[in-house]
C-alpha positions as MATLAB code, in Angstrom:
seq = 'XXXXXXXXXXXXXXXXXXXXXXXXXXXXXXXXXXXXXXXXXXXXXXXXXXXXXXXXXXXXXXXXXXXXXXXXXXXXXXXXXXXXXXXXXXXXXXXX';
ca = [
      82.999  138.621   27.713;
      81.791  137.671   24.456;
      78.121  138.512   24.849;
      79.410  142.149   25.371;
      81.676  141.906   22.225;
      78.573  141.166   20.645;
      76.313  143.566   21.977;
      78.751  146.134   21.141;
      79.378  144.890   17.403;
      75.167  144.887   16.535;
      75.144  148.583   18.137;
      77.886  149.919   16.053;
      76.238  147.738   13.074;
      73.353  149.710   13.723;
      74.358  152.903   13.635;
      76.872  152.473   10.647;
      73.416  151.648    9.011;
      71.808  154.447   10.313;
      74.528  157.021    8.963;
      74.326  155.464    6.015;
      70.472  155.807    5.165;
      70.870  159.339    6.301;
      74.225  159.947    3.715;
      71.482  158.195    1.037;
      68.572  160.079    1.855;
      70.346  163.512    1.451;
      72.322  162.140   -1.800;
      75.524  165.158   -1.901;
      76.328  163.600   -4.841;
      73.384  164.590   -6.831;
      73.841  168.575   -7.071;
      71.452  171.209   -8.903;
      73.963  171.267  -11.946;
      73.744  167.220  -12.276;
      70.245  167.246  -11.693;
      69.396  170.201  -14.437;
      71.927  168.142  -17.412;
      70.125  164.567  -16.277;
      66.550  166.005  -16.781;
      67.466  168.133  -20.026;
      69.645  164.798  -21.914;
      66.688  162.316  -20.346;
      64.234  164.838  -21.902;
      65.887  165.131  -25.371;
      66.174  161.865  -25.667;
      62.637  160.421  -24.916;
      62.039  163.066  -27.774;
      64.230  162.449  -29.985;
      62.546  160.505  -32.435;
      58.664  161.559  -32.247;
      56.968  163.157  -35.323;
      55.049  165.509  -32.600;
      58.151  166.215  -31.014;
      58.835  168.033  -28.094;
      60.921  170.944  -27.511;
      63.137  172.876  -24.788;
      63.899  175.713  -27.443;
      61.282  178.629  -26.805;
      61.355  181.433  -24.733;
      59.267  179.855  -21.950;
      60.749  176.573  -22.011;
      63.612  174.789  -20.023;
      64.061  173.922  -16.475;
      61.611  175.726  -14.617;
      62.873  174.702  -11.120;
      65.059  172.152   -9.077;
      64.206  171.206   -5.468;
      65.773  169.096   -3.241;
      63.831  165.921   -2.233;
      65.076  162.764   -0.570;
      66.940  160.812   -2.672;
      67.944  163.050   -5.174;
      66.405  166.407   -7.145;
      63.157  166.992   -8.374;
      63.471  168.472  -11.844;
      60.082  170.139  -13.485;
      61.040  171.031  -17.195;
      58.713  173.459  -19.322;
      58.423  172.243  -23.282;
      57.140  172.980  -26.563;
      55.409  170.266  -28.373;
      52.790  169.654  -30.762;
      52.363  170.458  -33.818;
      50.446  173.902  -32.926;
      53.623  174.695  -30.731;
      51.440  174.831  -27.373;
      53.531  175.121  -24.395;
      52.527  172.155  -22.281;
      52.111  172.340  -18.453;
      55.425  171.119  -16.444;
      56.575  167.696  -16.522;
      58.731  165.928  -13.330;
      61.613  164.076  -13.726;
      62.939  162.543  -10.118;
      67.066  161.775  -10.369;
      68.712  160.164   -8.043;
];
């Protein structure tokens, strides 16, 4: 009787394990709207204090696309930054 107790604790141990990677892999909790603030505030911030500063304010520039990964969003931002004012090709920011 107990070896079946057992049995059927490490099966349902398993699969509460299982549903939980899967929860984790597709992350609900990490939406389009909390991936697009994350990447703009982490951006702003690594940027803040540079003389050759980038920039998110020009016409071409912002978040240029969110897609759903595992784990989280990936974010690709378009910037500004130099001092000639070259927009720079997309940088990828992973949240999660």
């Amino acid at each position: 009787m107990k070896k079946k107790n057992l049995v059927y604790i490490s099966i349902g141990g398993t699969l509460t394990l299982i549903i939980l990677l899967f929860v984790m892999i597709w992350s609900p909790w990490i939406n389009t709207n909390v991936a697009h603030a994350k990447a703009i505030s982490s951006f702003q911030r690594a940027w803040e204090n540079s003389a050759d500063s980038c920039s998110l304010e020009c016409e071409e520039c912002g978040v240029f696309s969110v897609k759903k990964v595992p784990f989280g969003q990936l974010v690709t931002l378009q910037s500004k930054c130099g001092w000639e004012g070259d927009v720079i090709s997309l940088k990828k920011m992973m949240f999660s």
